[in-house]
mmCIF file of C-alpha atoms in Angstrom:
data_model
loop_
_atom_site.group_PDB
_atom_site.id
_atom_site.type_symbol
_atom_site.label_atom_id
_atom_site.label_comp_id
_atom_site.label_asym_id
_atom_site.label_seq_id
_atom_site.Cartn_x
_atom_site.Cartn_y
_atom_site.Cartn_z
ATOM 1 C CA GLU S 16 159.848 91.604 86.847
ATOM 2 C CA GLN S 17 157.412 92.590 84.138
ATOM 3 C CA PHE S 18 154.676 90.559 85.917
ATOM 4 C CA GLY S 19 155.451 92.417 89.157
ATOM 5 C CA VAL S 20 155.223 95.757 87.398
ATOM 6 C CA VAL S 21 151.860 94.874 85.843
ATOM 7 C CA MET S 22 150.463 93.590 89.141
ATOM 8 C CA SER S 23 151.629 96.668 91.024
ATOM 9 C CA SER S 24 149.814 98.896 88.528
ATOM 10 C CA ILE S 25 146.427 97.312 89.359
ATOM 11 C CA LYS S 26 144.490 99.456 91.764
ATOM 12 C CA LYS S 27 143.089 97.827 94.927
ATOM 13 C CA LEU S 28 144.873 94.604 94.130
ATOM 14 C CA ARG S 29 144.427 93.025 97.575
ATOM 15 C CA PRO S 30 140.621 93.518 97.732
ATOM 16 C CA ARG S 31 140.386 92.146 94.186
ATOM 17 C CA LEU S 32 142.334 89.007 95.091
ATOM 18 C CA ASN S 33 140.355 88.521 98.293
ATOM 19 C CA GLY S 34 137.107 88.871 96.377
ATOM 20 C CA ILE S 35 138.162 86.449 93.649
ATOM 21 C CA LEU S 36 139.344 83.896 96.219
ATOM 22 C CA PHE S 37 136.058 84.197 98.114
ATOM 23 C CA LYS S 38 134.098 83.725 94.877
ATOM 24 C CA LEU S 39 136.098 80.602 94.004
ATOM 25 C CA GLN S 40 135.544 79.083 97.452
ATOM 26 C CA PHE S 41 131.949 80.171 98.013
ATOM 27 C CA GLU S 42 130.182 77.294 96.283
ATOM 28 C CA GLU S 43 132.314 74.760 98.161
ATOM 29 C CA GLN S 44 131.475 76.470 101.472
ATOM 30 C CA VAL S 45 127.763 76.318 100.695
ATOM 31 C CA ASN S 46 128.008 72.667 99.660
ATOM 32 C CA ASN S 47 129.780 71.868 102.921
ATOM 33 C CA LEU S 48 127.338 73.719 105.169
ATOM 34 C CA ARG S 49 123.979 72.781 103.605
ATOM 35 C CA PRO S 50 124.224 68.953 104.049
ATOM 36 C CA ASP S 51 125.317 69.311 107.691
ATOM 37 C CA ILE S 52 122.400 71.657 108.491
ATOM 38 C CA MET S 53 119.965 69.316 106.734
ATOM 39 C CA THR S 54 121.372 66.266 108.550
ATOM 40 C CA VAL S 55 120.963 67.798 112.019
ATOM 41 C CA THR S 56 117.487 69.102 111.088
ATOM 42 C CA THR S 57 116.381 65.648 109.901
ATOM 43 C CA ALA S 58 117.877 63.924 112.962
ATOM 44 C CA CYS S 59 115.939 66.298 115.276
ATOM 45 C CA GLU S 60 112.700 65.534 113.415
ATOM 46 C CA GLU S 61 113.339 61.783 113.519
ATOM 47 C CA LEU S 62 113.932 61.765 117.260
ATOM 48 C CA LYS S 63 110.905 63.875 118.052
ATOM 49 C CA LYS S 64 108.553 61.912 115.767
ATOM 50 C CA SER S 65 109.687 58.374 116.643
ATOM 51 C CA LYS S 66 106.972 56.888 118.855
ATOM 52 C CA ARG S 67 108.920 53.649 119.006
ATOM 53 C CA PHE S 68 111.932 55.384 120.567
ATOM 54 C CA GLY S 69 109.612 57.067 123.075
ATOM 55 C CA LYS S 70 108.093 53.691 123.983
ATOM 56 C CA LEU S 71 111.574 52.257 124.408
ATOM 57 C CA LEU S 72 112.479 55.022 126.854
ATOM 58 C CA GLU S 73 109.302 54.232 128.812
ATOM 59 C CA LEU S 74 110.285 50.570 128.944
ATOM 60 C CA VAL S 75 113.811 51.392 130.162
ATOM 61 C CA LEU S 76 112.327 53.545 132.937
ATOM 62 C CA LEU S 77 109.811 50.821 133.864
ATOM 63 C CA ILE S 78 112.445 48.077 134.079
ATOM 64 C CA GLY S 79 114.830 50.392 135.927
ATOM 65 C CA ASN S 80 112.207 51.238 138.546
ATOM 66 C CA TYR S 81 111.365 47.561 138.969
ATOM 67 C CA MET S 82 115.047 46.742 139.523
ATOM 68 C CA ASN S 83 115.430 49.629 141.974
ATOM 69 C CA ALA S 84 112.325 48.744 143.990
ATOM 70 C CA GLY S 85 113.004 49.368 147.690
ATOM 71 C CA SER S 86 116.000 51.613 147.053
ATOM 72 C CA ARG S 87 116.282 55.412 147.112
ATOM 73 C CA ASN S 88 116.143 55.395 143.294
ATOM 74 C CA ALA S 89 112.746 53.679 143.189
ATOM 75 C CA GLN S 90 109.906 55.379 141.302
ATOM 76 C CA THR S 91 112.218 57.614 139.300
ATOM 77 C CA TYR S 92 110.421 59.930 136.874
ATOM 78 C CA GLY S 93 113.213 60.089 134.288
ATOM 79 C CA PHE S 94 116.886 59.579 133.507
ATOM 80 C CA ASN S 95 119.700 61.262 131.614
ATOM 81 C CA ILE S 96 119.821 60.277 127.960
ATOM 82 C CA ASN S 97 123.488 59.251 128.291
ATOM 83 C CA PHE S 98 122.344 56.508 130.705
ATOM 84 C CA LEU S 99 121.294 54.510 127.647
ATOM 85 C CA CYS S 100 124.968 53.888 126.813
ATOM 86 C CA LYS S 101 125.504 52.457 130.311
ATOM 87 C CA LEU S 102 122.853 49.734 130.044
ATOM 88 C CA ASN S 103 125.536 47.316 128.901
ATOM 89 C CA ASP S 104 127.399 47.834 132.177
ATOM 90 C CA THR S 105 124.488 46.727 134.379
ATOM 91 C CA LYS S 106 124.553 42.938 134.703
ATOM 92 C CA SER S 107 122.557 40.195 136.366
ATOM 93 C CA ALA S 108 123.722 38.528 139.582
ATOM 94 C CA ASP S 109 125.432 35.712 137.658
ATOM 95 C CA GLN S 110 127.073 38.305 135.321
ATOM 96 C CA LYS S 111 125.692 36.466 132.274
ATOM 97 C CA VAL S 112 122.992 38.910 131.132
ATOM 98 C CA THR S 113 123.220 42.706 130.767
ATOM 99 C CA PHE S 114 120.371 45.169 131.141
ATOM 100 C CA LEU S 115 120.683 45.875 127.397
ATOM 101 C CA HIS S 116 120.415 42.216 126.389
ATOM 102 C CA PHE S 117 117.448 41.749 128.710
ATOM 103 C CA LEU S 118 115.808 44.862 127.247
ATOM 104 C CA THR S 119 116.195 43.624 123.675
ATOM 105 C CA GLN S 120 114.842 40.226 124.709
ATOM 106 C CA VAL S 121 111.744 41.803 126.277
ATOM 107 C CA CYS S 122 111.188 43.844 123.125
ATOM 108 C CA GLU S 123 111.584 40.771 120.925
ATOM 109 C CA GLU S 124 109.112 38.727 122.972
ATOM 110 C CA LYS S 125 106.496 41.330 123.935
ATOM 111 C CA TYR S 126 107.025 44.570 122.012
ATOM 112 C CA PRO S 127 108.447 43.618 118.577
ATOM 113 C CA ASP S 128 107.387 46.923 117.002
ATOM 114 C CA ILE S 129 109.769 48.832 119.318
ATOM 115 C CA LEU S 130 112.667 47.026 117.643
ATOM 116 C CA LYS S 131 112.060 49.114 114.531
ATOM 117 C CA PHE S 132 113.092 52.340 116.315
ATOM 118 C CA THR S 133 116.532 51.783 114.765
ATOM 119 C CA ASP S 134 114.928 52.356 111.341
ATOM 120 C CA ASP S 135 113.347 55.587 112.571
ATOM 121 C CA LEU S 136 116.704 57.121 113.526
ATOM 122 C CA GLN S 137 118.654 56.923 110.279
ATOM 123 C CA HIS S 138 120.423 60.295 110.551
ATOM 124 C CA VAL S 139 121.596 60.400 114.201
ATOM 125 C CA ASP S 140 124.972 58.899 113.358
ATOM 126 C CA LYS S 141 125.759 61.535 110.706
ATOM 127 C CA ALA S 142 124.376 64.268 112.981
ATOM 128 C CA SER S 143 126.738 63.176 115.747
ATOM 129 C CA LYS S 144 129.661 64.099 113.498
ATOM 130 C CA VAL S 145 128.407 67.660 112.889
ATOM 131 C CA CYS S 146 129.807 70.385 115.125
ATOM 132 C CA ALA S 147 127.007 72.934 115.700
ATOM 133 C CA GLU S 148 129.537 75.492 116.931
ATOM 134 C CA ASN S 149 131.486 75.253 113.667
ATOM 135 C CA LEU S 150 128.298 75.634 111.631
ATOM 136 C CA GLU S 151 127.472 78.887 113.362
ATOM 137 C CA LYS S 152 131.083 80.087 113.119
ATOM 138 C CA ASN S 153 131.285 79.326 109.384
ATOM 139 C CA LEU S 154 127.985 81.087 108.674
ATOM 140 C CA LYS S 155 129.139 84.193 110.535
ATOM 141 C CA GLN S 156 132.433 84.118 108.641
ATOM 142 C CA MET S 157 130.533 83.889 105.340
ATOM 143 C CA GLU S 158 128.404 86.868 106.320
ATOM 144 C CA LYS S 159 131.490 88.913 107.199
ATOM 145 C CA GLN S 160 133.126 88.071 103.905
ATOM 146 C CA LEU S 161 130.030 89.125 101.980
ATOM 147 C CA GLN S 162 129.833 92.377 103.924
ATOM 148 C CA GLN S 163 133.500 93.056 103.246
ATOM 149 C CA LEU S 164 133.019 92.320 99.526
ATOM 150 C CA GLU S 165 130.114 94.773 99.345
ATOM 151 C CA LYS S 166 132.155 97.419 101.178
ATOM 152 C CA ASP S 167 135.071 96.936 98.773
ATOM 153 C CA LEU S 168 132.809 97.154 95.721
ATOM 154 C CA GLU S 169 131.280 100.398 96.980
ATOM 155 C CA THR S 170 134.712 102.033 97.363
ATOM 156 C CA PHE S 171 136.139 100.878 94.027
ATOM 157 C CA PRO S 172 136.942 103.804 91.729
ATOM 158 C CA PRO S 173 135.535 103.840 88.190
ATOM 159 C CA PRO S 174 137.609 101.499 85.990
ATOM 160 C CA GLU S 175 140.223 103.176 83.844
ATOM 161 C CA ASP S 176 140.304 100.228 81.481
ATOM 162 C CA ARG S 177 137.089 99.387 79.625
ATOM 163 C CA HIS S 178 138.017 95.704 79.890
ATOM 164 C CA ASP S 179 138.051 95.889 83.685
ATOM 165 C CA LYS S 180 134.742 94.114 84.514
ATOM 166 C CA PHE S 181 135.667 93.267 88.107
ATOM 167 C CA VAL S 182 133.016 95.419 89.801
ATOM 168 C CA THR S 183 130.260 94.370 87.378
ATOM 169 C CA LYS S 184 130.935 90.643 87.692
ATOM 170 C CA MET S 185 131.568 90.658 91.417
ATOM 171 C CA SER S 186 128.398 92.688 92.032
ATOM 172 C CA ARG S 187 126.382 90.005 90.272
ATOM 173 C CA PHE S 188 128.146 87.330 92.272
ATOM 174 C CA ALA S 189 127.489 89.231 95.538
ATOM 175 C CA THR S 190 123.730 89.377 94.757
ATOM 176 C CA ARG S 191 123.525 85.607 94.168
ATOM 177 C CA ALA S 192 125.795 84.894 97.143
ATOM 178 C CA TRP S 193 123.565 86.905 99.498
ATOM 179 C CA GLU S 194 120.547 84.913 98.310
ATOM 180 C CA ASP S 195 122.350 81.620 99.035
ATOM 181 C CA TYR S 196 123.561 82.908 102.375
ATOM 182 C CA HIS S 197 120.041 83.969 103.480
ATOM 183 C CA LYS S 198 118.707 80.516 102.524
ATOM 184 C CA LEU S 199 121.415 78.843 104.586
ATOM 185 C CA ALA S 200 120.848 81.233 107.504
ATOM 186 C CA ASN S 201 117.092 80.462 107.474
ATOM 187 C CA MET S 202 117.834 76.729 107.379
ATOM 188 C CA HIS S 203 120.244 77.154 110.281
ATOM 189 C CA ARG S 204 117.687 79.103 112.347
ATOM 190 C CA ASN S 205 115.108 76.370 111.715
ATOM 191 C CA MET S 206 117.692 73.727 112.727
ATOM 192 C CA GLU S 207 118.408 75.563 115.994
ATOM 193 C CA LYS S 208 114.695 75.941 116.698
ATOM 194 C CA LEU S 209 114.101 72.212 116.198
ATOM 195 C CA TYR S 210 117.144 71.350 118.293
ATOM 196 C CA HIS S 211 116.022 73.498 121.252
ATOM 197 C CA GLU S 212 112.514 72.030 121.000
ATOM 198 C CA LEU S 213 114.084 68.549 121.076
ATOM 199 C CA MET S 214 116.148 69.407 124.152
ATOM 200 C CA HIS S 215 113.012 70.719 125.851
ATOM 201 C CA TYR S 216 111.145 67.543 124.823
ATOM 202 C CA PHE S 217 113.778 65.321 126.477
ATOM 203 C CA VAL S 218 114.193 67.734 129.400
ATOM 204 C CA ILE S 219 117.876 68.325 128.625
ATOM 205 C CA ASN S 220 119.757 71.541 129.440
ATOM 206 C CA PRO S 221 121.287 72.758 126.145
ATOM 207 C CA LYS S 222 123.919 74.675 128.109
ATOM 208 C CA LYS S 223 125.223 71.416 129.581
ATOM 209 C CA VAL S 224 124.743 69.055 126.628
ATOM 210 C CA THR S 225 125.852 69.883 123.085
ATOM 211 C CA ALA S 226 124.124 68.669 119.953
ATOM 212 C CA GLU S 227 127.080 66.412 119.141
ATOM 213 C CA GLU S 228 126.917 64.808 122.595
ATOM 214 C CA LEU S 229 123.180 64.157 122.354
ATOM 215 C CA PHE S 230 123.335 62.621 118.884
ATOM 216 C CA SER S 231 126.503 60.711 119.737
ATOM 217 C CA ASP S 232 124.864 59.101 122.814
ATOM 218 C CA ILE S 233 121.777 58.099 120.864
ATOM 219 C CA SER S 234 123.826 56.870 117.886
ATOM 220 C CA ASN S 235 126.023 54.733 120.165
ATOM 221 C CA PHE S 236 122.975 53.328 121.953
ATOM 222 C CA ARG S 237 121.355 52.506 118.583
ATOM 223 C CA SER S 238 124.488 50.585 117.518
ATOM 224 C CA MET S 239 124.748 48.799 120.889
ATOM 225 C CA PHE S 240 121.051 47.836 120.734
ATOM 226 C CA MET S 241 121.430 46.310 117.268
ATOM 227 C CA GLN S 242 124.563 44.452 118.394
ATOM 228 C CA ALA S 243 122.734 43.092 121.448
ATOM 229 C CA MET S 244 119.957 41.835 119.189
ATOM 230 C CA LYS S 245 122.503 39.961 117.059
ATOM 231 C CA GLU S 246 124.130 38.488 120.159
ATOM 232 C CA ASN S 247 120.739 37.342 121.478
ATOM 233 C CA VAL S 248 120.078 35.584 118.179
ATOM 234 C CA LYS S 249 123.475 33.853 118.329
ATOM 235 C CA LYS S 250 122.818 32.838 121.911
ATOM 236 C CA ARG S 251 119.444 31.328 120.989
ATOM 237 C CA GLU S 252 120.972 29.524 118.014
ATOM 238 C CA ALA S 253 123.727 28.106 120.232
ATOM 239 C CA ALA S 254 121.139 26.998 122.805
ATOM 240 C CA GLU S 255 119.074 25.373 120.045
ATOM 241 C CA LYS S 256 122.162 23.496 118.790
ATOM 242 C CA LEU S 257 122.835 22.231 122.300
ATOM 243 C CA ARG S 258 119.194 21.167 122.674
ATOM 244 C CA LEU S 259 119.244 19.255 119.385
ATOM 245 C CA ALA S 260 122.593 17.677 120.240
ATOM 246 C CA LYS S 261 121.187 16.604 123.606
ATOM 247 C CA LEU S 262 118.111 15.117 121.936
ATOM 248 C CA ALA S 263 120.263 13.272 119.426
ATOM 249 C CA LYS S 264 122.442 11.921 122.213
ATOM 250 C CA GLU S 265 119.417 10.820 124.226
ATOM 251 C CA LYS S 266 118.011 9.101 121.141
ATOM 252 C CA VAL S 267 121.249 7.180 120.571
ATOM 253 C CA GLU S 268 121.381 6.166 124.238
ATOM 254 C CA LYS S 269 117.751 5.112 124.164
ATOM 255 C CA GLU S 270 118.276 2.971 121.077
ATOM 256 C CA LYS S 271 121.368 1.463 122.703
ATOM 257 C CA ARG S 272 119.376 0.584 125.858
ATOM 258 C CA GLU S 273 116.611 -0.950 123.759
ATOM 259 C CA ARG S 274 119.107 -3.152 121.904
ATOM 260 C CA GLN S 275 120.684 -4.231 125.202
ATOM 261 C CA GLN S 276 117.278 -5.047 126.630
ATOM 262 C CA LYS S 277 116.401 -7.071 123.549
ATOM 263 C CA LYS S 278 119.697 -8.916 123.795
ATOM 264 C CA ARG S 279 119.108 -9.730 127.464
ATOM 265 C CA HIS S 280 115.623 -10.905 126.655
ATOM 266 C CA LEU S 281 116.957 -13.247 123.986
ATOM 267 C CA LEU S 282 119.656 -14.557 126.323
ATOM 268 C CA GLU S 283 117.022 -15.237 128.952
ATOM 269 C CA LYS S 284 115.044 -17.281 126.417
ATOM 270 C CA ASN S 285 118.203 -19.179 125.518
ATOM 271 C CA SER S 286 118.801 -20.067 129.136
ATOM 272 C CA GLU S 287 115.302 -21.538 129.298
ATOM 273 C CA GLY S 288 116.127 -23.898 126.453
ATOM 274 C CA ASP S 289 114.139 -22.120 123.748
ATOM 275 C CA GLU S 290 117.020 -22.341 121.311
ATOM 276 C CA THR S 291 114.851 -22.486 118.234
ATOM 277 C CA GLY S 292 113.083 -19.282 119.251
ATOM 278 C CA VAL S 293 116.388 -17.611 119.990
ATOM 279 C CA MET S 294 117.828 -18.510 116.601
ATOM 280 C CA ASP S 295 114.672 -17.382 114.829
ATOM 281 C CA SER S 296 114.769 -14.083 116.702
ATOM 282 C CA LEU S 297 118.436 -13.546 115.922
ATOM 283 C CA LEU S 298 117.796 -14.219 112.282
ATOM 284 C CA GLU S 299 114.975 -11.646 112.081
#
């Protein structure tokens, strides 16, 4: 009861508690937002700068046009980025080779440098897990909370208790918090600028494709490409084992035929009465 009496005597208790709670949570909010903004920013830069990824897209278009020669899709000038995740569904006539496995094989044999595009896109997977809408929403919420804190501080009456340092301490916090907020807001604006430039670069409508969808498609394709490379290696290793086994088998059969021929030759000599020669040969 005494605690309740003391608490009820504190003026503007609710704004004080809201301000203290915001102060306690502010650093965590900043530490949650900053890495996500930096991840998306870096992913945008990686995609735009990767010449290897651009060459790979050219190769996909070239092979696709070759396969579609004579059809209504021949001589296509481009394709949706999400088509990359469907390359594994396009198979050869015998159903043994997919477009993706053929693509990786062509890169391995003729364009080995393109294979390194997976090293260029290190941040697309993390970026695919960032919700751009939530970033914007959380930044706006942070701004509203800071504005509300400033408004509360302006309307606080002079403290009756000389030990009441709430306004002084919270004013200092608000100054630092605004600085951190403006840094985050500038980072976020730069991220959005890079993202829209990237969408324009790939001729993608940002109203139809979200950042998460774009990065998710590219991240999935990157993983599928690396998996196809591993499967191609295993396939070649299995083929090499079969080839060596076949050679070993042929060698054994050849040696067996040679022994049989030698035996027949010796028997023929024996039938001619050259027993001494036969015995000498058998003893060799």
